[in-house]
Amino acid sequence: MKHSKSKRQFTLGMTSLERRGLFSLAGIYSLRMLGLFLILPVFSLYAHDLQGATPTLIGLALGAYGITQALLQIPFGLLSDRIGRKPVITAGLILFALGSMIAAMADTITGVIIGRALQGTGAIAAAVMALVADLTREEQRTKAMALIGLSIGMSFAIALAVGPVLNQWIGVPGLFWTTAVLAILGIGVLHLGVPHVTAPRHHLDVEPAPQQFLRVLGDSQLMRLALGIFILHLLLTASFVVLPISLRDESGLAPNFHGYVYLPVLITSILAMVPFIILAEKKRRMKEVFIGAVAILGLAELAWRYFHPSLAGTIAALWLFFTAFNLLEATLPSLVSKQSPAGSKGTAMGVYSTCQFLGAFVGGWAGGAVYEHFGLEGTFTFCAGAAALWLFFAATMRPPQYLRSQILSIGKVEPDEAKLLAKRLTEIPGVADAVVVAEEGVAYLKVDDERLDKAALTEINPTNRDQPIAVK
């Protein structure tokens, strides 16, 4: 009852159609991510028995989905603009299910690598986000994207806790079969639960635009953040190549009890990060909190390096790692949103997500290779070095401007009129940047809430004007 009430409060202001579409798409996204994450805490323990397995190939199998996901997510998103969202998402879920089945039936490490890579070709993230944008009004979109993000975080926590338990009952092949079933269920939810969109539009706030890639790639501050998410997921995947082995062989914890460690650590680490989120956003201490979290990641890796034979030391380091990890997972997208120019957020997030999946791929491969040649201590040292590299770039980034993205529905305008409106919007106190896209009928703004003249913004009221806009 309380859960249902919180859902209604979160979606206050949304229509029933928006809520139906949003919760259905959040379910699809979370089911898919649950499938990807389920094997993370158990795969390295299982894969040593596969024919041809080496630590390098085990790490490659763990991260293989990342390379295909990185290569295809932006093209699939753009393709969904042309042929529709549901066909692209359906095809992606089918590919994901096929990859899961191949991995489930494989008795060689090569077969699992092929299956994992095929899982990654089901790159539906951009298409799902675009469909969310199609189904929600501009003023509800921030809440919609936040719910999608929340569903991903919940999937990750559930996977780490449930994966070891399910592995005890059905084994890793059973986990792969479970992911295939989840993907097929996702197809059913897509076609039965998600409303039909007759005319999908391109949304610059959630989708990349090819003409903006050079601008985003040339922005050194955005590239620092892209490097950050790359290293964050490199650390996650590389650490989980060896962490389950360390817990079993060094700390003496049986694999079926690993989930009982991960779940309370995750829950308490999420609670611990909340004050730092408030400090970063409300008190405008984002850079200091950000740098501190990166430093904590490095300290956690060093703690694993030196204290991994101790179960208490391993759990303490795990708590430090996930507190910093969850904090950075929450703040990095916020920083990308603040840093990206008006109308370029979708492109910036597309580059960001691509780097995230590349990080998972490189982390799995490199983590396995380092473990093969240098053992547990070498792998944790490698991860600490990667965190130190990130710390350097984080320390040299500019303090972020505390700007919020805002979208105004302006209705139909001519291109010349759109330019005049953009100029007039930027003259309003607190509006740092404005881009008006005539074909979308929306204006993308970057605003400082502490300085924003809301009355002046309301006065423009572009959707109800009868006269052309005049520049004052």
Coordinates of C-alpha atoms in Angstrom, one line a residue:
M1 CA 0.0 0.0 0.0
K2 CA 2.8 2.4 0.9
H3 CA 4.7 1.5 -2.3
S4 CA 1.6 2.2 -4.4
K5 CA 1.1 5.5 -2.7
S6 CA 4.8 6.5 -3.3
K7 CA 4.4 5.7 -7.0
R8 CA 1.3 8.0 -7.2
Q9 CA 3.2 10.8 -5.5
F10 CA 6.2 10.4 -7.7
T11 CA 4.1 10.5 -10.9
L12 CA 1.8 13.3 -9.6
G13 CA 0.8 15.4 -12.6
M14 CA 1.2 12.6 -15.1
T15 CA -1.7 11.4 -17.1
S16 CA -2.8 7.7 -16.9
L17 CA -1.4 7.1 -20.4
E18 CA 2.0 8.6 -19.3
R19 CA 2.1 6.5 -16.2
R20 CA 1.2 3.3 -18.1
G21 CA 3.9 3.9 -20.7
L22 CA 6.5 4.9 -18.1
F23 CA 6.1 2.0 -15.7
S24 CA 6.0 -0.5 -18.6
L25 CA 9.2 0.9 -20.1
A26 CA 10.9 1.0 -16.7
G27 CA 9.9 -2.6 -16.3
I28 CA 11.4 -3.5 -19.7
Y29 CA 14.7 -1.7 -19.0
S30 CA 15.0 -3.1 -15.5
L31 CA 14.3 -6.7 -16.6
R32 CA 17.0 -6.4 -19.2
M33 CA 19.6 -4.9 -16.8
L34 CA 18.7 -7.5 -14.2
G35 CA 19.6 -10.1 -16.8
L36 CA 22.9 -8.5 -17.5
F37 CA 23.9 -8.1 -13.9
L38 CA 22.7 -11.5 -12.5
I39 CA 25.9 -13.3 -13.5
L40 CA 28.3 -10.5 -12.2
P41 CA 28.8 -11.9 -8.7
V42 CA 29.1 -15.5 -9.7
F43 CA 30.5 -15.9 -13.3
S44 CA 34.2 -15.9 -12.4
L45 CA 33.6 -18.8 -10.0
Y46 CA 31.7 -20.8 -12.6
A47 CA 33.7 -20.1 -15.7
H48 CA 36.9 -21.9 -14.6
D49 CA 35.2 -25.2 -15.4
L50 CA 34.5 -24.2 -19.0
Q51 CA 36.6 -25.7 -21.8
G52 CA 39.4 -23.4 -22.9
A53 CA 38.9 -21.0 -20.0
T54 CA 41.7 -18.7 -18.9
P55 CA 41.4 -15.7 -16.6
T56 CA 41.8 -13.4 -19.6
L57 CA 39.0 -15.1 -21.5
I58 CA 36.8 -15.2 -18.4
G59 CA 37.2 -11.5 -18.0
L60 CA 36.5 -11.0 -21.7
A61 CA 33.3 -13.1 -21.4
L62 CA 32.2 -11.0 -18.4
G63 CA 32.6 -7.7 -20.3
A64 CA 32.0 -8.8 -23.9
Y65 CA 28.5 -7.3 -24.0
G66 CA 30.0 -3.9 -23.4
I67 CA 31.7 -3.6 -26.8
T68 CA 28.7 -4.5 -28.9
Q69 CA 26.4 -2.4 -26.7
A70 CA 28.8 0.6 -27.1
L71 CA 29.0 0.2 -30.9
L72 CA 25.3 -0.2 -31.5
Q73 CA 23.3 1.8 -29.0
I74 CA 23.5 5.2 -30.8
P75 CA 22.9 3.7 -34.3
F76 CA 19.9 1.7 -32.9
G77 CA 18.5 4.9 -31.3
L78 CA 18.8 6.8 -34.6
L79 CA 17.2 3.9 -36.5
S80 CA 14.3 4.0 -34.1
D81 CA 13.6 7.6 -35.4
R82 CA 13.2 6.1 -38.9
I83 CA 11.4 2.8 -38.5
G84 CA 9.7 3.3 -35.0
R85 CA 10.7 2.6 -31.4
K86 CA 8.8 -0.7 -30.9
P87 CA 10.4 -2.6 -33.9
V88 CA 13.9 -1.6 -32.7
I89 CA 13.2 -2.5 -29.1
T90 CA 11.6 -5.8 -30.1
A91 CA 14.6 -6.8 -32.3
G92 CA 16.9 -5.8 -29.5
L93 CA 15.2 -8.0 -26.9
I94 CA 15.1 -10.9 -29.3
L95 CA 18.9 -10.5 -29.9
F96 CA 19.4 -10.3 -26.1
A97 CA 17.4 -13.5 -25.6
L98 CA 19.3 -15.4 -28.3
G99 CA 22.6 -14.3 -26.8
S100 CA 21.4 -15.6 -23.4
M101 CA 20.4 -18.9 -24.9
I102 CA 23.8 -19.4 -26.6
A103 CA 25.6 -18.6 -23.4
A104 CA 23.3 -21.0 -21.4
M105 CA 24.1 -23.9 -23.8
A106 CA 27.8 -23.2 -24.2
D107 CA 30.3 -25.6 -22.7
T108 CA 33.3 -23.6 -23.9
I109 CA 34.5 -20.1 -22.9
T110 CA 34.4 -19.1 -26.5
G111 CA 30.7 -20.0 -26.7
V112 CA 29.9 -17.8 -23.7
I113 CA 31.9 -14.9 -25.1
I114 CA 29.8 -15.2 -28.3
G115 CA 26.6 -15.3 -26.3
R116 CA 27.6 -12.3 -24.2
A117 CA 28.6 -10.3 -27.2
L118 CA 25.2 -11.1 -28.8
Q119 CA 23.5 -10.0 -25.7
G120 CA 25.1 -6.6 -26.1
T121 CA 23.8 -6.3 -29.7
G122 CA 20.3 -5.9 -28.1
A123 CA 21.3 -2.3 -27.5
I124 CA 17.9 -0.8 -26.8
A125 CA 18.8 1.9 -24.2
A126 CA 18.6 4.8 -26.6
A127 CA 15.4 3.6 -28.2
V128 CA 13.7 3.0 -24.8
M129 CA 14.7 6.6 -23.7
A130 CA 13.3 8.0 -26.9
L131 CA 10.0 6.2 -26.5
V132 CA 9.8 7.5 -22.9
A133 CA 10.2 11.0 -24.4
D134 CA 7.6 10.3 -27.0
L135 CA 5.1 9.3 -24.3
T136 CA 5.7 12.0 -21.8
R137 CA 5.2 15.8 -21.9
E138 CA 8.2 18.0 -21.6
E139 CA 7.4 19.1 -18.1
Q140 CA 7.1 15.5 -16.9
R141 CA 10.3 14.2 -18.6
T142 CA 12.7 14.8 -15.8
K143 CA 10.6 12.7 -13.4
A144 CA 10.3 10.0 -16.1
M145 CA 14.0 9.7 -16.6
A146 CA 14.6 9.7 -12.9
L147 CA 12.3 6.7 -12.5
I148 CA 14.2 4.8 -15.3
G149 CA 17.4 5.5 -13.5
L150 CA 15.9 4.3 -10.2
S151 CA 14.8 1.1 -11.9
I152 CA 18.3 0.4 -13.1
G153 CA 19.8 0.9 -9.7
M154 CA 17.2 -1.4 -8.2
S155 CA 18.0 -4.1 -10.8
F156 CA 21.7 -3.9 -9.9
A157 CA 21.1 -4.3 -6.2
I158 CA 18.6 -7.2 -6.7
A159 CA 21.0 -8.9 -9.1
L160 CA 24.0 -8.8 -6.7
A161 CA 21.8 -10.2 -3.9
V162 CA 19.8 -12.8 -5.8
G163 CA 22.5 -13.9 -8.3
P164 CA 24.4 -16.1 -5.8
V165 CA 21.2 -17.5 -4.4
L166 CA 19.8 -18.5 -7.8
N167 CA 23.2 -19.8 -8.8
Q168 CA 23.0 -22.3 -5.9
W169 CA 19.7 -23.6 -7.2
I170 CA 20.0 -23.4 -11.0
G171 CA 23.7 -22.7 -11.8
V172 CA 25.0 -20.1 -14.2
P173 CA 23.4 -21.8 -17.2
G174 CA 20.1 -21.4 -15.4
L175 CA 20.9 -17.7 -14.8
F176 CA 21.4 -17.3 -18.6
W177 CA 18.1 -19.1 -19.3
T178 CA 16.5 -16.8 -16.8
T179 CA 17.8 -13.7 -18.6
A180 CA 16.3 -15.1 -21.9
V181 CA 12.9 -15.5 -20.2
L182 CA 13.1 -12.0 -18.8
A183 CA 13.8 -10.6 -22.3
I184 CA 10.8 -12.5 -23.8
L185 CA 8.7 -11.1 -20.9
G186 CA 9.9 -7.7 -21.9
I187 CA 8.6 -8.1 -25.4
G188 CA 5.2 -9.0 -24.0
V189 CA 5.2 -5.9 -21.7
L190 CA 6.3 -3.7 -24.7
H191 CA 3.4 -4.7 -26.9
L192 CA 0.7 -5.2 -24.3
G193 CA 1.6 -2.4 -21.8
V194 CA 3.2 0.4 -23.8
P195 CA 0.8 2.8 -25.6
H196 CA 1.3 3.1 -29.4
V197 CA 3.1 6.2 -30.7
T198 CA 1.9 7.2 -34.2
A199 CA 4.5 9.8 -35.0
P200 CA 7.8 9.4 -33.1
R201 CA 9.9 12.7 -32.9
H202 CA 13.6 13.3 -32.3
H203 CA 14.2 14.7 -28.9
L204 CA 17.4 16.6 -28.4
D205 CA 17.2 16.3 -24.6
V206 CA 17.4 12.4 -24.7
E207 CA 18.6 11.4 -28.2
P208 CA 22.0 12.1 -29.9
A209 CA 22.1 14.3 -33.0
P210 CA 24.9 13.5 -35.5
Q211 CA 25.7 17.1 -36.2
Q212 CA 26.5 17.7 -32.5
F213 CA 29.1 15.0 -32.0
L214 CA 32.1 17.1 -32.8
R215 CA 30.9 19.9 -30.5
V216 CA 30.5 17.4 -27.6
L217 CA 33.7 15.5 -28.3
G218 CA 35.6 18.8 -28.4
D219 CA 34.4 19.8 -24.9
S220 CA 37.2 19.0 -22.5
Q221 CA 34.9 19.1 -19.5
L222 CA 32.4 16.7 -21.0
M223 CA 35.2 14.4 -22.0
R224 CA 36.5 14.3 -18.4
L225 CA 33.1 13.1 -17.4
A226 CA 33.1 10.5 -20.2
L227 CA 36.5 9.3 -19.0
G228 CA 35.0 9.1 -15.5
I229 CA 32.1 6.8 -16.4
F230 CA 34.5 4.7 -18.5
I231 CA 36.8 4.2 -15.5
L232 CA 33.9 3.7 -13.0
H233 CA 32.6 0.7 -15.0
L234 CA 36.1 -0.5 -15.7
L235 CA 36.6 -0.7 -12.0
L236 CA 33.3 -2.4 -11.4
T237 CA 33.8 -5.1 -14.0
A238 CA 37.5 -5.7 -13.3
S239 CA 36.9 -5.9 -9.5
F240 CA 34.2 -8.5 -10.0
V241 CA 36.5 -10.6 -12.1
V242 CA 38.4 -11.3 -8.9
L243 CA 36.3 -10.3 -5.9
P244 CA 34.1 -13.5 -5.9
I245 CA 37.3 -15.5 -6.0
S246 CA 38.8 -13.5 -3.2
L247 CA 35.7 -13.9 -1.0
R248 CA 35.7 -17.7 -1.6
D249 CA 39.4 -18.6 -1.6
E250 CA 41.0 -15.8 0.6
S251 CA 38.2 -14.8 3.0
G252 CA 36.7 -18.3 3.3
L253 CA 33.1 -17.3 2.5
A254 CA 31.1 -20.0 0.7
P255 CA 29.6 -18.7 -2.6
N256 CA 26.0 -19.3 -1.6
F257 CA 26.6 -16.7 1.2
H258 CA 28.0 -14.0 -1.0
G259 CA 24.5 -12.5 -1.6
Y260 CA 24.0 -12.0 2.1
V261 CA 27.1 -9.8 2.1
Y262 CA 26.3 -7.8 -1.1
L263 CA 22.7 -6.9 -0.1
P264 CA 23.2 -5.2 3.3
V265 CA 26.4 -3.5 2.0
L266 CA 24.4 -2.1 -1.0
I267 CA 21.5 -0.9 1.1
T268 CA 23.7 0.8 3.8
S269 CA 26.0 2.3 1.1
I270 CA 22.9 3.9 -0.6
L271 CA 21.8 5.3 2.7
A272 CA 25.3 6.6 3.4
M273 CA 25.5 8.5 0.1
V274 CA 22.3 10.5 0.5
P275 CA 23.9 13.3 2.7
F276 CA 26.7 13.7 0.2
I277 CA 24.1 14.1 -2.6
I278 CA 22.4 16.8 -0.6
L279 CA 25.8 18.5 0.1
A280 CA 26.7 18.3 -3.6
E281 CA 23.4 19.6 -5.1
K282 CA 21.9 21.8 -2.4
K283 CA 25.1 23.2 -0.9
R284 CA 26.7 23.4 -4.3
R285 CA 29.8 21.5 -3.3
M286 CA 29.7 19.1 -6.3
K287 CA 33.4 19.2 -7.2
E288 CA 34.6 18.5 -3.6
V289 CA 32.1 15.6 -3.2
F290 CA 33.0 14.2 -6.6
I291 CA 36.7 14.3 -6.0
G292 CA 36.2 12.7 -2.5
A293 CA 34.2 9.8 -4.0
V294 CA 36.9 9.1 -6.7
A295 CA 39.5 9.0 -3.9
I296 CA 37.4 6.6 -1.9
L297 CA 37.2 4.2 -4.8
G298 CA 41.0 4.1 -5.0
L299 CA 41.2 3.6 -1.2
A300 CA 38.7 0.7 -1.5
E301 CA 40.8 -1.0 -4.2
L302 CA 43.9 -0.6 -2.0
A303 CA 42.1 -2.0 1.0
W304 CA 41.2 -5.1 -1.1
R305 CA 44.9 -5.3 -2.1
Y306 CA 46.2 -5.4 1.4
F307 CA 43.3 -6.9 3.5
H308 CA 41.6 -9.4 1.1
P309 CA 42.5 -12.4 3.3
S310 CA 40.3 -10.8 6.0
L311 CA 36.5 -11.2 5.6
A312 CA 35.9 -8.1 7.7
G313 CA 38.5 -6.1 5.7
T314 CA 37.0 -7.3 2.4
I315 CA 33.4 -6.3 3.5
A316 CA 34.6 -2.9 4.8
A317 CA 36.3 -2.2 1.5
L318 CA 33.2 -3.4 -0.4
W319 CA 31.1 -0.9 1.6
L320 CA 33.5 1.9 0.8
F321 CA 33.5 0.9 -2.9
F322 CA 29.7 0.8 -3.3
T323 CA 29.2 4.1 -1.3
A324 CA 31.5 5.8 -3.7
F325 CA 30.2 3.9 -6.7
N326 CA 26.6 4.7 -6.1
L327 CA 27.4 8.4 -5.3
L328 CA 29.3 8.7 -8.6
E329 CA 26.6 6.9 -10.6
A330 CA 24.1 9.5 -9.3
T331 CA 26.3 12.6 -9.7
L332 CA 27.9 11.9 -13.1
P333 CA 24.7 12.2 -15.2
S334 CA 23.8 15.3 -13.2
L335 CA 27.2 16.8 -14.1
V336 CA 26.8 15.9 -17.8
S337 CA 23.4 17.6 -17.7
K338 CA 24.8 20.7 -16.1
Q339 CA 27.8 20.8 -18.4
S340 CA 26.1 20.1 -21.8
P341 CA 25.0 23.1 -23.9
A342 CA 21.3 23.7 -24.4
G343 CA 19.9 21.2 -26.9
S344 CA 23.0 19.0 -26.7
K345 CA 22.1 16.9 -23.6
G346 CA 21.0 13.9 -25.7
T347 CA 24.2 13.8 -27.7
A348 CA 26.4 14.3 -24.5
M349 CA 24.5 11.4 -22.8
G350 CA 24.9 9.2 -25.9
V351 CA 28.7 9.7 -25.8
Y352 CA 28.6 9.2 -22.0
S353 CA 26.7 5.9 -22.3
T354 CA 29.0 4.6 -25.0
C355 CA 32.0 5.2 -22.8
Q356 CA 30.2 3.5 -19.9
F357 CA 29.8 0.2 -21.9
L358 CA 33.3 0.5 -23.3
G359 CA 34.5 0.7 -19.7
A360 CA 32.7 -2.5 -18.9
F361 CA 34.3 -4.3 -21.8
V362 CA 37.9 -3.0 -21.1
G363 CA 37.4 -3.7 -17.4
G364 CA 36.5 -7.3 -17.9
W365 CA 39.2 -8.0 -20.4
A366 CA 42.0 -6.1 -18.6
G367 CA 40.9 -7.4 -15.2
G368 CA 41.2 -11.0 -16.4
A369 CA 44.5 -10.4 -18.1
V370 CA 46.1 -8.7 -15.1
Y371 CA 44.7 -11.5 -12.8
E372 CA 46.2 -14.1 -15.1
H373 CA 49.7 -12.6 -14.9
F374 CA 49.8 -10.8 -11.6
G375 CA 47.2 -12.4 -9.3
L376 CA 44.6 -10.8 -7.0
E377 CA 47.0 -8.2 -5.6
G378 CA 48.0 -7.1 -9.1
T379 CA 44.4 -6.7 -10.2
F380 CA 43.5 -4.6 -7.2
T381 CA 46.6 -2.5 -7.7
F382 CA 45.7 -2.0 -11.4
C383 CA 42.2 -0.8 -10.3
A384 CA 43.7 1.5 -7.7
G385 CA 46.0 3.0 -10.5
A386 CA 43.0 3.6 -12.8
A387 CA 41.2 5.4 -9.9
A388 CA 44.3 7.5 -9.4
L389 CA 44.3 8.5 -13.1
W390 CA 40.7 9.5 -12.7
L391 CA 41.4 11.5 -9.6
F392 CA 43.9 13.6 -11.5
F393 CA 41.4 14.5 -14.2
A394 CA 38.7 15.0 -11.7
A395 CA 40.8 17.4 -9.6
T396 CA 41.6 19.5 -12.7
M397 CA 38.1 19.9 -14.0
R398 CA 36.3 23.2 -13.7
P399 CA 33.7 23.6 -10.9
P400 CA 30.4 23.0 -12.6
Q401 CA 27.8 25.7 -13.2
Y402 CA 24.7 24.8 -11.3
L403 CA 22.4 25.0 -14.3
R404 CA 19.3 22.9 -14.9
S405 CA 17.9 21.8 -18.2
Q406 CA 14.4 23.1 -18.9
I407 CA 12.2 22.5 -21.9
L408 CA 9.4 24.8 -23.1
S409 CA 6.7 23.7 -25.5
I410 CA 6.4 26.6 -28.0
G411 CA 4.1 25.2 -30.7
K412 CA 4.7 25.7 -34.4
V413 CA 7.2 28.5 -35.3
E414 CA 9.1 29.5 -38.4
P415 CA 12.9 29.2 -38.4
D416 CA 13.5 32.9 -38.4
E417 CA 11.0 33.3 -35.6
A418 CA 12.8 30.6 -33.6
K419 CA 16.1 32.5 -33.8
L420 CA 14.4 35.6 -32.4
L421 CA 12.8 33.7 -29.6
A422 CA 16.1 32.1 -28.6
K423 CA 17.7 35.5 -28.4
R424 CA 14.8 36.9 -26.4
L425 CA 15.0 33.9 -24.0
T426 CA 18.7 34.4 -23.3
E427 CA 18.0 38.0 -22.3
I428 CA 15.9 36.7 -19.3
P429 CA 17.9 36.8 -16.0
G430 CA 18.9 33.3 -15.1
V431 CA 18.7 31.8 -18.6
A432 CA 22.3 30.9 -19.5
D433 CA 21.6 29.4 -22.9
A434 CA 18.6 28.7 -25.1
V435 CA 18.1 26.8 -28.3
V436 CA 14.8 26.8 -30.1
V437 CA 14.1 23.9 -32.5
A438 CA 11.3 24.9 -34.9
E439 CA 10.6 21.4 -36.2
E440 CA 10.2 20.0 -32.7
G441 CA 8.2 23.0 -31.4
V442 CA 10.3 23.2 -28.3
A443 CA 12.9 25.5 -26.7
Y444 CA 15.8 23.9 -24.7
L445 CA 17.0 26.1 -21.9
K446 CA 19.9 26.0 -19.4
V447 CA 18.7 27.9 -16.3
D448 CA 20.1 28.9 -12.9
D449 CA 17.2 28.5 -10.5
E450 CA 18.6 31.0 -8.0
R451 CA 18.7 33.8 -10.6
L452 CA 15.9 32.8 -12.9
D453 CA 13.2 35.4 -13.5
K454 CA 10.2 33.1 -13.7
A455 CA 7.7 35.9 -14.2
A456 CA 9.6 37.1 -17.3
L457 CA 9.8 33.5 -18.6
T458 CA 6.0 33.2 -18.1
E459 CA 5.3 36.5 -19.9
I460 CA 6.7 35.2 -23.2
N461 CA 4.1 32.5 -23.3
P462 CA 5.0 31.6 -26.8
T463 CA 2.2 29.1 -27.5
N464 CA -0.5 31.7 -27.1
R465 CA 0.9 34.6 -29.0
D466 CA -0.9 36.1 -32.0
Q467 CA 1.9 38.4 -33.1
P468 CA 5.5 37.6 -34.2
I469 CA 8.1 37.8 -31.5
A470 CA 9.9 41.2 -31.4
V471 CA 13.3 41.5 -29.8
K472 CA 13.2 44.1 -27.0

